[in-house]
PDB file of C-alpha atoms in Angstrom:
ATOM      1  CA  MET U   1      48.326 -46.917  35.084  1.00  0.00           C
ATOM      2  CA  ALA U   2      44.659 -46.490  35.879  1.00  0.00           C
ATOM      3  CA  ALA U   3      43.607 -46.942  39.474  1.00  0.00           C
ATOM      4  CA  THR U   4      42.210 -50.349  40.388  1.00  0.00           C
ATOM      5  CA  PHE U   5      38.425 -50.274  40.517  1.00  0.00           C
ATOM      6  CA  LEU U   6      37.177 -53.865  40.573  1.00  0.00           C
ATOM      7  CA  ASN U   7      35.041 -53.481  37.430  1.00  0.00           C
ATOM      8  CA  HIS U   8      32.508 -51.145  39.031  1.00  0.00           C
ATOM      9  CA  PRO U   9      30.671 -48.736  36.712  1.00  0.00           C
ATOM     10  CA  TRP U  10      31.423 -45.303  38.086  1.00  0.00           C
ATOM     11  CA  GLY U  11      33.753 -42.480  37.199  1.00  0.00           C
ATOM     12  CA  LEU U  12      35.748 -42.034  40.409  1.00  0.00           C
ATOM     13  CA  GLN U  13      37.946 -45.114  40.228  1.00  0.00           C
ATOM     14  CA  GLY U  14      40.129 -46.862  42.750  1.00  0.00           C
ATOM     15  CA  SER U  15      40.530 -46.354  46.466  1.00  0.00           C
ATOM     16  CA  CYS U  16      38.532 -43.224  47.115  1.00  0.00           C
ATOM     17  CA  CYS U  17      38.645 -40.743  49.940  1.00  0.00           C
ATOM     18  CA  ILE U  18      40.649 -42.574  52.571  1.00  0.00           C
ATOM     19  CA  PRO U  19      40.900 -40.236  55.574  1.00  0.00           C
ATOM     20  CA  SER U  20      44.136 -39.803  57.461  1.00  0.00           C
ATOM     21  CA  SER U  21      44.687 -42.274  60.288  1.00  0.00           C
ATOM     22  CA  ARG U  22      45.532 -39.481  62.685  1.00  0.00           C
ATOM     23  CA  MET U  23      42.916 -37.694  64.717  1.00  0.00           C
ATOM     24  CA  PHE U  24      41.358 -34.607  63.174  1.00  0.00           C
ATOM     25  CA  ALA U  25      42.566 -31.537  65.030  1.00  0.00           C
ATOM     26  CA  SER U  26      39.203 -29.992  65.825  1.00  0.00           C
ATOM     27  CA  SER U  27      38.806 -27.768  68.842  1.00  0.00           C
ATOM     28  CA  SER U  28      35.399 -29.268  69.491  1.00  0.00           C
ATOM     29  CA  LEU U  29      35.516 -32.874  68.300  1.00  0.00           C
ATOM     30  CA  ARG U  30      38.069 -35.686  68.552  1.00  0.00           C
ATOM     31  CA  PHE U  31      37.765 -38.825  66.501  1.00  0.00           C
ATOM     32  CA  PRO U  32      39.763 -42.004  67.151  1.00  0.00           C
ATOM     33  CA  SER U  33      41.670 -43.334  64.183  1.00  0.00           C
ATOM     34  CA  SER U  34      39.557 -46.503  64.121  1.00  0.00           C
ATOM     35  CA  SER U  35      36.511 -44.452  63.138  1.00  0.00           C
ATOM     36  CA  LEU U  36      38.229 -42.823  60.164  1.00  0.00           C
ATOM     37  CA  SER U  37      38.790 -45.888  58.010  1.00  0.00           C
ATOM     38  CA  TRP U  38      36.547 -46.903  55.129  1.00  0.00           C
ATOM     39  CA  HIS U  39      34.918 -50.286  55.539  1.00  0.00           C
ATOM     40  CA  ARG U  40      32.794 -52.506  53.336  1.00  0.00           C
ATOM     41  CA  HIS U  41      29.120 -52.429  54.234  1.00  0.00           C
ATOM     42  CA  LYS U  42      26.528 -54.167  52.101  1.00  0.00           C
ATOM     43  CA  VAL U  43      23.371 -52.144  51.668  1.00  0.00           C
ATOM     44  CA  ARG U  44      20.382 -54.314  52.351  1.00  0.00           C
ATOM     45  CA  GLY U  45      18.178 -55.663  49.619  1.00  0.00           C
ATOM     46  CA  SER U  46      20.084 -54.370  46.603  1.00  0.00           C
ATOM     47  CA  SER U  47      22.570 -55.838  44.163  1.00  0.00           C
ATOM     48  CA  SER U  48      22.323 -53.285  41.373  1.00  0.00           C
ATOM     49  CA  PHE U  49      25.211 -50.851  41.010  1.00  0.00           C
ATOM     50  CA  SER U  50      23.019 -48.158  39.465  1.00  0.00           C
ATOM     51  CA  ASP U  51      20.472 -48.442  42.309  1.00  0.00           C
ATOM     52  CA  ASP U  52      23.044 -48.819  45.060  1.00  0.00           C
ATOM     53  CA  PRO U  53      25.785 -46.150  45.022  1.00  0.00           C
ATOM     54  CA  ALA U  54      26.672 -46.806  48.659  1.00  0.00           C
ATOM     55  CA  ALA U  55      27.521 -50.433  47.909  1.00  0.00           C
ATOM     56  CA  PHE U  56      29.808 -49.965  44.932  1.00  0.00           C
ATOM     57  CA  ILE U  57      31.701 -47.079  46.512  1.00  0.00           C
ATOM     58  CA  SER U  58      32.476 -49.361  49.449  1.00  0.00           C
ATOM     59  CA  ASP U  59      33.481 -52.223  47.149  1.00  0.00           C
ATOM     60  CA  ALA U  60      35.872 -50.080  45.151  1.00  0.00           C
ATOM     61  CA  ILE U  61      38.169 -49.473  48.087  1.00  0.00           C
ATOM     62  CA  ILE U  62      38.012 -52.861  49.756  1.00  0.00           C
ATOM     63  CA  SER U  63      41.078 -54.221  47.950  1.00  0.00           C
ATOM     64  CA  SER U  64      43.442 -51.627  49.403  1.00  0.00           C
ATOM     65  CA  HIS U  65      41.934 -51.239  52.875  1.00  0.00           C
ATOM     66  CA  ARG U  66      41.093 -54.607  54.415  1.00  0.00           C
ATOM     67  CA  HIS U  67      40.412 -53.524  57.983  1.00  0.00           C
ATOM     68  CA  GLU U  68      37.794 -55.400  59.933  1.00  0.00           C
ATOM     69  CA  SER U  69      34.570 -53.414  60.057  1.00  0.00           C
ATOM     70  CA  PRO U  70      33.910 -52.047  63.561  1.00  0.00           C
ATOM     71  CA  SER U  71      30.837 -53.232  65.378  1.00  0.00           C
ATOM     72  CA  GLU U  72      27.991 -50.761  65.630  1.00  0.00           C
ATOM     73  CA  SER U  73      28.717 -50.307  69.348  1.00  0.00           C
ATOM     74  CA  GLU U  74      32.345 -49.315  68.609  1.00  0.00           C
ATOM     75  CA  SER U  75      31.769 -47.135  65.572  1.00  0.00           C
ATOM     76  CA  GLU U  76      31.417 -43.373  65.921  1.00  0.00           C
ATOM     77  CA  SER U  77      30.762 -41.157  62.933  1.00  0.00           C
ATOM     78  CA  THR U  78      29.504 -37.695  62.044  1.00  0.00           C
ATOM     79  CA  LEU U  79      26.536 -36.550  59.991  1.00  0.00           C
ATOM     80  CA  ILE U  80      26.434 -32.965  58.718  1.00  0.00           C
ATOM     81  CA  LEU U  81      23.182 -31.639  57.268  1.00  0.00           C
ATOM     82  CA  ILE U  82      23.185 -28.358  55.329  1.00  0.00           C
ATOM     83  CA  ARG U  83      20.233 -26.628  53.751  1.00  0.00           C
ATOM     84  CA  HIS U  84      21.399 -24.934  50.549  1.00  0.00           C
ATOM     85  CA  GLY U  85      22.272 -21.241  50.583  1.00  0.00           C
ATOM     86  CA  GLU U  86      19.830 -18.589  49.407  1.00  0.00           C
ATOM     87  CA  SER U  87      18.649 -19.172  45.839  1.00  0.00           C
ATOM     88  CA  LEU U  88      17.557 -16.623  43.259  1.00  0.00           C
ATOM     89  CA  TRP U  89      13.924 -17.596  43.839  1.00  0.00           C
ATOM     90  CA  ASN U  90      14.335 -17.419  47.621  1.00  0.00           C
ATOM     91  CA  GLU U  91      15.459 -13.846  47.029  1.00  0.00           C
ATOM     92  CA  LYS U  92      12.389 -13.150  44.871  1.00  0.00           C
ATOM     93  CA  ASN U  93      10.045 -14.852  47.397  1.00  0.00           C
ATOM     94  CA  LEU U  94       8.885 -17.435  44.849  1.00  0.00           C
ATOM     95  CA  PHE U  95       7.851 -21.028  45.430  1.00  0.00           C
ATOM     96  CA  THR U  96      10.802 -23.025  44.084  1.00  0.00           C
ATOM     97  CA  GLY U  97      10.126 -26.682  44.791  1.00  0.00           C
ATOM     98  CA  CYS U  98      11.803 -28.884  42.190  1.00  0.00           C
ATOM     99  CA  CYS U  99      12.616 -26.039  39.792  1.00  0.00           C
ATOM    100  CA  ASP U 100      16.380 -25.947  39.305  1.00  0.00           C
ATOM    101  CA  VAL U 101      17.505 -22.477  40.417  1.00  0.00           C
ATOM    102  CA  PRO U 102      21.077 -21.434  41.353  1.00  0.00           C
ATOM    103  CA  LEU U 103      22.348 -19.547  44.390  1.00  0.00           C
ATOM    104  CA  THR U 104      22.458 -15.790  44.798  1.00  0.00           C
ATOM    105  CA  ARG U 105      25.671 -14.018  45.757  1.00  0.00           C
ATOM    106  CA  LYS U 106      24.422 -14.184  49.349  1.00  0.00           C
ATOM    107  CA  GLY U 107      23.796 -17.907  48.924  1.00  0.00           C
ATOM    108  CA  VAL U 108      27.361 -18.400  47.722  1.00  0.00           C
ATOM    109  CA  GLU U 109      28.639 -16.531  50.781  1.00  0.00           C
ATOM    110  CA  GLU U 110      26.420 -18.652  53.045  1.00  0.00           C
ATOM    111  CA  ALA U 111      27.816 -21.850  51.526  1.00  0.00           C
ATOM    112  CA  ILE U 112      31.386 -20.672  52.028  1.00  0.00           C
ATOM    113  CA  GLU U 113      30.644 -19.670  55.627  1.00  0.00           C
ATOM    114  CA  ALA U 114      29.083 -23.096  56.226  1.00  0.00           C
ATOM    115  CA  GLY U 115      32.306 -24.629  54.937  1.00  0.00           C
ATOM    116  CA  LYS U 116      34.334 -22.638  57.450  1.00  0.00           C
ATOM    117  CA  ARG U 117      32.129 -23.875  60.279  1.00  0.00           C
ATOM    118  CA  ILE U 118      32.686 -27.525  59.386  1.00  0.00           C
ATOM    119  CA  SER U 119      36.258 -27.226  58.143  1.00  0.00           C
ATOM    120  CA  TYR U 120      37.696 -29.482  60.866  1.00  0.00           C
ATOM    121  CA  ILE U 121      34.911 -32.052  60.926  1.00  0.00           C
ATOM    122  CA  PRO U 122      35.928 -35.110  58.864  1.00  0.00           C
ATOM    123  CA  ILE U 123      33.985 -35.852  55.688  1.00  0.00           C
ATOM    124  CA  ASP U 124      34.351 -39.065  53.686  1.00  0.00           C
ATOM    125  CA  ILE U 125      31.377 -38.905  51.325  1.00  0.00           C
ATOM    126  CA  ILE U 126      28.812 -36.302  50.283  1.00  0.00           C
ATOM    127  CA  PHE U 127      25.189 -36.733  49.262  1.00  0.00           C
ATOM    128  CA  THR U 128      23.181 -33.985  47.581  1.00  0.00           C
ATOM    129  CA  SER U 129      19.915 -33.609  45.729  1.00  0.00           C
ATOM    130  CA  VAL U 130      20.130 -33.349  41.944  1.00  0.00           C
ATOM    131  CA  LEU U 131      19.270 -29.634  42.091  1.00  0.00           C
ATOM    132  CA  ILE U 132      22.017 -27.097  41.390  1.00  0.00           C
ATOM    133  CA  ARG U 133      21.511 -25.026  44.544  1.00  0.00           C
ATOM    134  CA  ALA U 134      22.265 -28.044  46.752  1.00  0.00           C
ATOM    135  CA  LYS U 135      25.232 -29.129  44.626  1.00  0.00           C
ATOM    136  CA  MET U 136      26.663 -25.599  44.618  1.00  0.00           C
ATOM    137  CA  THR U 137      26.356 -25.444  48.400  1.00  0.00           C
ATOM    138  CA  ALA U 138      28.210 -28.729  48.869  1.00  0.00           C
ATOM    139  CA  MET U 139      30.972 -27.823  46.428  1.00  0.00           C
ATOM    140  CA  LEU U 140      31.512 -24.304  47.755  1.00  0.00           C
ATOM    141  CA  SER U 141      31.544 -25.448  51.378  1.00  0.00           C
ATOM    142  CA  MET U 142      34.284 -27.966  50.602  1.00  0.00           C
ATOM    143  CA  THR U 143      36.604 -25.225  49.306  1.00  0.00           C
ATOM    144  CA  GLN U 144      37.086 -24.299  52.967  1.00  0.00           C
ATOM    145  CA  HIS U 145      37.791 -27.776  54.324  1.00  0.00           C
ATOM    146  CA  HIS U 146      41.195 -28.442  55.839  1.00  0.00           C
ATOM    147  CA  GLN U 147      41.503 -31.822  54.093  1.00  0.00           C
ATOM    148  CA  LYS U 148      41.797 -29.957  50.771  1.00  0.00           C
ATOM    149  CA  LYS U 149      40.173 -32.862  48.945  1.00  0.00           C
ATOM    150  CA  VAL U 150      38.233 -32.245  45.757  1.00  0.00           C
ATOM    151  CA  PRO U 151      34.510 -33.149  45.721  1.00  0.00           C
ATOM    152  CA  ILE U 152      33.717 -35.013  42.493  1.00  0.00           C
ATOM    153  CA  ILE U 153      30.198 -35.872  41.362  1.00  0.00           C
ATOM    154  CA  ILE U 154      29.849 -39.555  40.490  1.00  0.00           C
ATOM    155  CA  HIS U 155      28.213 -40.137  37.093  1.00  0.00           C
ATOM    156  CA  ASN U 156      26.960 -43.692  36.688  1.00  0.00           C
ATOM    157  CA  GLU U 157      23.728 -42.906  34.858  1.00  0.00           C
ATOM    158  CA  SER U 158      24.977 -44.578  31.692  1.00  0.00           C
ATOM    159  CA  GLU U 159      27.883 -46.690  30.476  1.00  0.00           C
ATOM    160  CA  GLN U 160      29.161 -43.754  28.459  1.00  0.00           C
ATOM    161  CA  ALA U 161      28.975 -41.377  31.441  1.00  0.00           C
ATOM    162  CA  THR U 162      30.982 -43.873  33.485  1.00  0.00           C
ATOM    163  CA  ALA U 163      33.631 -44.268  30.798  1.00  0.00           C
ATOM    164  CA  TRP U 164      33.944 -40.558  30.046  1.00  0.00           C
ATOM    165  CA  THR U 165      34.322 -39.509  33.693  1.00  0.00           C
ATOM    166  CA  ARG U 166      36.899 -42.118  34.631  1.00  0.00           C
ATOM    167  CA  ILE U 167      39.927 -40.932  36.588  1.00  0.00           C
ATOM    168  CA  TYR U 168      43.230 -42.565  35.617  1.00  0.00           C
ATOM    169  CA  SER U 169      45.342 -41.341  38.520  1.00  0.00           C
ATOM    170  CA  GLU U 170      45.199 -43.262  41.788  1.00  0.00           C
ATOM    171  CA  LYS U 171      46.868 -40.331  43.553  1.00  0.00           C
ATOM    172  CA  THR U 172      44.179 -37.946  42.312  1.00  0.00           C
ATOM    173  CA  THR U 173      41.472 -40.396  43.318  1.00  0.00           C
ATOM    174  CA  LYS U 174      42.787 -40.528  46.893  1.00  0.00           C
ATOM    175  CA  GLN U 175      42.673 -36.727  47.023  1.00  0.00           C
ATOM    176  CA  SER U 176      38.974 -36.691  46.069  1.00  0.00           C
ATOM    177  CA  ILE U 177      35.651 -37.052  47.861  1.00  0.00           C
ATOM    178  CA  PRO U 178      32.779 -38.791  46.033  1.00  0.00           C
ATOM    179  CA  VAL U 179      29.549 -36.822  45.683  1.00  0.00           C
ATOM    180  CA  ILE U 180      26.378 -38.859  45.141  1.00  0.00           C
ATOM    181  CA  THR U 181      23.329 -37.029  43.778  1.00  0.00           C
ATOM    182  CA  ALA U 182      19.823 -38.368  44.388  1.00  0.00           C
ATOM    183  CA  TRP U 183      16.437 -37.024  43.322  1.00  0.00           C
ATOM    184  CA  GLN U 184      14.985 -38.472  46.527  1.00  0.00           C
ATOM    185  CA  LEU U 185      16.748 -35.661  48.419  1.00  0.00           C
ATOM    186  CA  ASN U 186      15.122 -32.977  46.252  1.00  0.00           C
ATOM    187  CA  GLU U 187      12.900 -30.285  47.724  1.00  0.00           C
ATOM    188  CA  ARG U 188       9.263 -31.321  47.847  1.00  0.00           C
ATOM    189  CA  MET U 189       7.407 -30.676  44.630  1.00  0.00           C
ATOM    190  CA  TYR U 190       5.107 -27.692  45.088  1.00  0.00           C
ATOM    191  CA  GLY U 191       2.896 -28.470  42.093  1.00  0.00           C
ATOM    192  CA  GLU U 192       0.926 -25.531  40.728  1.00  0.00           C
ATOM    193  CA  LEU U 193       2.561 -23.158  43.226  1.00  0.00           C
ATOM    194  CA  GLN U 194       6.021 -23.451  41.663  1.00  0.00           C
ATOM    195  CA  GLY U 195       7.169 -20.116  40.288  1.00  0.00           C
ATOM    196  CA  LEU U 196       4.387 -18.150  42.020  1.00  0.00           C
ATOM    197  CA  ASN U 197       5.103 -15.280  44.383  1.00  0.00           C
ATOM    198  CA  LYS U 198       4.347 -16.368  47.960  1.00  0.00           C
ATOM    199  CA  GLN U 199       2.719 -13.085  48.984  1.00  0.00           C
ATOM    200  CA  GLU U 200       0.558 -12.923  45.874  1.00  0.00           C
ATOM    201  CA  THR U 201      -0.439 -16.554  46.337  1.00  0.00           C
ATOM    202  CA  ALA U 202      -1.519 -15.824  49.931  1.00  0.00           C
ATOM    203  CA  GLU U 203      -3.639 -12.913  48.707  1.00  0.00           C
ATOM    204  CA  ARG U 204      -5.203 -15.102  46.030  1.00  0.00           C
ATOM    205  CA  TYR U 205      -5.978 -18.240  48.049  1.00  0.00           C
ATOM    206  CA  GLY U 206      -5.941 -16.811  51.576  1.00  0.00           C
ATOM    207  CA  LYS U 207      -3.151 -16.900  54.144  1.00  0.00           C
ATOM    208  CA  GLU U 208      -4.649 -19.824  56.054  1.00  0.00           C
ATOM    209  CA  LYS U 209      -4.899 -22.044  52.968  1.00  0.00           C
ATOM    210  CA  VAL U 210      -1.340 -21.269  51.847  1.00  0.00           C
ATOM    211  CA  HIS U 211      -0.031 -21.815  55.377  1.00  0.00           C
ATOM    212  CA  GLU U 212      -1.814 -25.180  55.394  1.00  0.00           C
ATOM    213  CA  TRP U 213      -0.140 -26.165  52.132  1.00  0.00           C
ATOM    214  CA  ARG U 214       3.270 -25.047  53.352  1.00  0.00           C
ATOM    215  CA  ARG U 215       3.278 -26.294  56.938  1.00  0.00           C
ATOM    216  CA  SER U 216       0.760 -29.123  57.325  1.00  0.00           C
ATOM    217  CA  PHE U 217       2.164 -32.634  57.309  1.00  0.00           C
ATOM    218  CA  ASP U 218      -0.257 -34.453  55.031  1.00  0.00           C
ATOM    219  CA  ILE U 219      -2.041 -31.808  52.913  1.00  0.00           C
ATOM    220  CA  PRO U 220      -0.346 -31.199  49.525  1.00  0.00           C
ATOM    221  CA  PRO U 221      -0.638 -28.055  47.387  1.00  0.00           C
ATOM    222  CA  PRO U 222      -2.518 -28.515  44.085  1.00  0.00           C
ATOM    223  CA  LYS U 223      -0.785 -31.262  42.052  1.00  0.00           C
ATOM    224  CA  GLY U 224       2.150 -31.220  44.483  1.00  0.00           C
ATOM    225  CA  GLU U 225       3.654 -33.191  47.366  1.00  0.00           C
ATOM    226  CA  SER U 226       2.789 -32.966  51.036  1.00  0.00           C
ATOM    227  CA  LEU U 227       5.592 -33.092  53.592  1.00  0.00           C
ATOM    228  CA  GLU U 228       4.479 -36.647  54.328  1.00  0.00           C
ATOM    229  CA  MET U 229       5.010 -37.633  50.685  1.00  0.00           C
ATOM    230  CA  CYS U 230       8.411 -35.912  50.605  1.00  0.00           C
ATOM    231  CA  SER U 231       9.330 -37.647  53.861  1.00  0.00           C
ATOM    232  CA  GLU U 232       8.548 -41.095  52.461  1.00  0.00           C
ATOM    233  CA  ARG U 233      11.129 -40.779  49.682  1.00  0.00           C
ATOM    234  CA  ALA U 234      13.779 -38.804  51.598  1.00  0.00           C
ATOM    235  CA  VAL U 235      13.790 -40.974  54.722  1.00  0.00           C
ATOM    236  CA  ALA U 236      13.703 -44.213  52.730  1.00  0.00           C
ATOM    237  CA  TYR U 237      16.770 -43.060  50.786  1.00  0.00           C
ATOM    238  CA  PHE U 238      18.516 -41.996  53.987  1.00  0.00           C
ATOM    239  CA  LYS U 239      17.918 -45.393  55.595  1.00  0.00           C
ATOM    240  CA  ASP U 240      18.957 -47.411  52.538  1.00  0.00           C
ATOM    241  CA  PHE U 241      21.925 -45.456  51.195  1.00  0.00           C
ATOM    242  CA  ILE U 242      23.233 -42.964  53.776  1.00  0.00           C
ATOM    243  CA  GLU U 243      22.785 -44.609  57.159  1.00  0.00           C
ATOM    244  CA  PRO U 244      24.863 -47.696  56.185  1.00  0.00           C
ATOM    245  CA  HIS U 245      27.896 -45.433  55.731  1.00  0.00           C
ATOM    246  CA  LEU U 246      27.412 -43.973  59.210  1.00  0.00           C
ATOM    247  CA  LYS U 247      27.052 -47.442  60.704  1.00  0.00           C
ATOM    248  CA  SER U 248      30.366 -48.378  59.069  1.00  0.00           C
ATOM    249  CA  GLY U 249      32.187 -45.451  60.665  1.00  0.00           C
ATOM    250  CA  ARG U 250      32.269 -43.105  57.687  1.00  0.00           C
ATOM    251  CA  HIS U 251      31.603 -39.388  58.015  1.00  0.00           C
ATOM    252  CA  VAL U 252      28.823 -38.030  55.811  1.00  0.00           C
ATOM    253  CA  MET U 253      27.646 -34.622  54.641  1.00  0.00           C
ATOM    254  CA  VAL U 254      24.177 -34.145  53.139  1.00  0.00           C
ATOM    255  CA  ALA U 255      23.396 -30.921  51.265  1.00  0.00           C
ATOM    256  CA  ALA U 256      19.701 -30.711  50.475  1.00  0.00           C
ATOM    257  CA  HIS U 257      16.563 -28.637  51.052  1.00  0.00           C
ATOM    258  CA  GLY U 258      14.272 -27.331  53.755  1.00  0.00           C
ATOM    259  CA  ASN U 259      11.616 -30.028  53.434  1.00  0.00           C
ATOM    260  CA  SER U 260      13.794 -33.038  52.604  1.00  0.00           C
ATOM    261  CA  LEU U 261      16.029 -32.172  55.570  1.00  0.00           C
ATOM    262  CA  ARG U 262      13.034 -31.547  57.844  1.00  0.00           C
ATOM    263  CA  SER U 263      11.912 -35.055  56.921  1.00  0.00           C
ATOM    264  CA  ILE U 264      15.298 -36.545  57.778  1.00  0.00           C
ATOM    265  CA  ILE U 265      15.503 -34.615  61.063  1.00  0.00           C
ATOM    266  CA  MET U 266      12.009 -35.846  61.917  1.00  0.00           C
ATOM    267  CA  TYR U 267      13.388 -39.377  61.586  1.00  0.00           C
ATOM    268  CA  LEU U 268      16.660 -38.668  63.448  1.00  0.00           C
ATOM    269  CA  GLU U 269      14.984 -36.943  66.388  1.00  0.00           C
ATOM    270  CA  LYS U 270      11.751 -38.938  66.384  1.00  0.00           C
ATOM    271  CA  LEU U 271       9.621 -35.820  66.005  1.00  0.00           C
ATOM    272  CA  THR U 272       5.859 -36.011  65.709  1.00  0.00           C
ATOM    273  CA  SER U 273       3.963 -34.647  62.724  1.00  0.00           C
ATOM    274  CA  GLN U 274       2.972 -31.703  64.912  1.00  0.00           C
ATOM    275  CA  GLU U 275       6.539 -30.969  66.055  1.00  0.00           C
ATOM    276  CA  VAL U 276       7.960 -31.039  62.529  1.00  0.00           C
ATOM    277  CA  MET U 277       5.434 -28.407  61.433  1.00  0.00           C
ATOM    278  CA  ASN U 278       7.261 -25.872  63.618  1.00  0.00           C
ATOM    279  CA  LEU U 279      10.741 -26.858  62.480  1.00  0.00           C
ATOM    280  CA  GLU U 280      12.468 -24.120  60.462  1.00  0.00           C
ATOM    281  CA  LEU U 281      15.935 -24.511  58.921  1.00  0.00           C
ATOM    282  CA  SER U 282      18.089 -21.524  58.033  1.00  0.00           C
ATOM    283  CA  THR U 283      19.842 -21.459  54.661  1.00  0.00           C
ATOM    284  CA  GLY U 284      23.519 -22.323  54.754  1.00  0.00           C
ATOM    285  CA  VAL U 285      23.656 -23.352  58.429  1.00  0.00           C
ATOM    286  CA  PRO U 286      25.275 -26.745  59.169  1.00  0.00           C
ATOM    287  CA  LEU U 287      23.575 -29.088  61.622  1.00  0.00           C
ATOM    288  CA  LEU U 288      25.768 -31.701  63.276  1.00  0.00           C
ATOM    289  CA  TYR U 289      24.864 -35.180  64.532  1.00  0.00           C
ATOM    290  CA  ILE U 290      27.049 -37.899  66.012  1.00  0.00           C
ATOM    291  CA  TYR U 291      26.110 -41.493  65.218  1.00  0.00           C
ATOM    292  CA  LYS U 292      27.159 -43.743  68.099  1.00  0.00           C
ATOM    293  CA  GLU U 293      25.900 -47.031  69.495  1.00  0.00           C
ATOM    294  CA  GLY U 294      22.978 -47.075  67.091  1.00  0.00           C
ATOM    295  CA  LYS U 295      21.775 -43.600  68.079  1.00  0.00           C
ATOM    296  CA  PHE U 296      21.901 -40.144  66.531  1.00  0.00           C
ATOM    297  CA  ILE U 297      23.137 -37.566  69.036  1.00  0.00           C
ATOM    298  CA  SER U 298      22.336 -33.969  68.148  1.00  0.00           C
ATOM    299  CA  ARG U 299      25.058 -31.429  68.847  1.00  0.00           C
ATOM    300  CA  GLY U 300      22.562 -28.640  69.289  1.00  0.00           C
ATOM    301  CA  SER U 301      19.087 -29.425  68.014  1.00  0.00           C
ATOM    302  CA  PRO U 302      17.286 -27.209  65.492  1.00  0.00           C
ATOM    303  CA  VAL U 303      14.187 -27.660  67.667  1.00  0.00           C
ATOM    304  CA  GLY U 304      16.055 -26.942  70.886  1.00  0.00           C
ATOM    305  CA  THR U 305      17.300 -23.794  72.584  1.00  0.00           C
ATOM    306  CA  THR U 306      20.842 -23.815  71.231  1.00  0.00           C
ATOM    307  CA  GLU U 307      21.758 -20.763  69.184  1.00  0.00           C
ATOM    308  CA  VAL U 308      21.516 -21.620  65.499  1.00  0.00           C
ATOM    309  CA  GLY U 309      24.761 -22.558  63.811  1.00  0.00           C
ATOM    310  CA  VAL U 310      27.240 -22.481  66.672  1.00  0.00           C
ATOM    311  CA  TYR U 311      27.401 -26.148  67.571  1.00  0.00           C
ATOM    312  CA  ALA U 312      29.134 -27.357  64.455  1.00  0.00           C
ATOM    313  CA  TYR U 313      32.399 -25.567  65.142  1.00  0.00           C
ATOM    314  CA  THR U 314      32.783 -24.283  68.709  1.00  0.00           C
ATOM    315  CA  GLN U 315      33.934 -25.784  71.989  1.00  0.00           C
ATOM    316  CA  SER U 316      30.332 -25.819  73.229  1.00  0.00           C
ATOM    317  CA  THR U 317      29.708 -28.838  70.985  1.00  0.00           C
ATOM    318  CA  ASN U 318      30.395 -31.410  73.663  1.00  0.00           C
ATOM    319  CA  ASN U 319      28.027 -29.723  76.110  1.00  0.00           C
ATOM    320  CA  ASN U 320      24.953 -29.906  73.908  1.00  0.00           C
ATOM    321  CA  GLU U 321      24.237 -33.618  73.759  1.00  0.00           C
ATOM    322  CA  HIS U 322      20.648 -34.748  73.210  1.00  0.00           C
ATOM    323  CA  ASP U 323      19.298 -38.254  72.617  1.00  0.00           C
TER     324      ASP U 323
END
């Protein structure tokens, strides 16, 4: 029989991704069983399935898991942010932006290493941009996870896509993790710089002008997006579709890009437009946040003094708390 799915139009049917009720055996993090259950959470201001992936994923599992949703003060959940591994255009020092370029061999290795670092941190749902380098990073990282669940991209872009990607095994569904792709998490669009060599562009336009395009908050490159414009779409999506999962006690991974993640971190850590200009994210390095009592707690901030990359998997995690 096909898994029960309450008539919702998406390919991963039935009760999806229910974590174990036991605590995850991480050396650095302990999560009470109450925080590992999936709960229904209505995303504000939306009733459309196609516009609201967070809502219909929650609905699809409500019939088999009818726990009371924890209050925000009781809920504790994890947020993992990963910038994609090195891409072929990163390697060639080209402006990539929204061009869809895959990972290099090094990028693949970075994604796998990222997976090892987060292998004992629970993950219930994954969000990525629509670009292949972010999707590859998410998929490759999950090959290292101790849960051994299979990440499956949800296709609800058309009725046919929904029908053709339907899973008919409830057992298989429970051994899967839904992956939601969203263009709002894409890298910022670099306009007329896309595909150009960064060094040659600096020689052509001047280093100061190119640095202004790359690192200013509100000045876009020709026919492209500024960080402010990228932030508007990325943060709005985070608030509407990702944060509700965290508030409901689910554990989330986001695989995206330097500028979309800088935008989200700006929101999480309440950075100013000046502070975010100096924020650099390494490829393939997981950043860990705890959501608790309505606050995001950084386990080693990318703008702090903590050594990059260590806080997501070592015992020092609990000693690096920032509000």
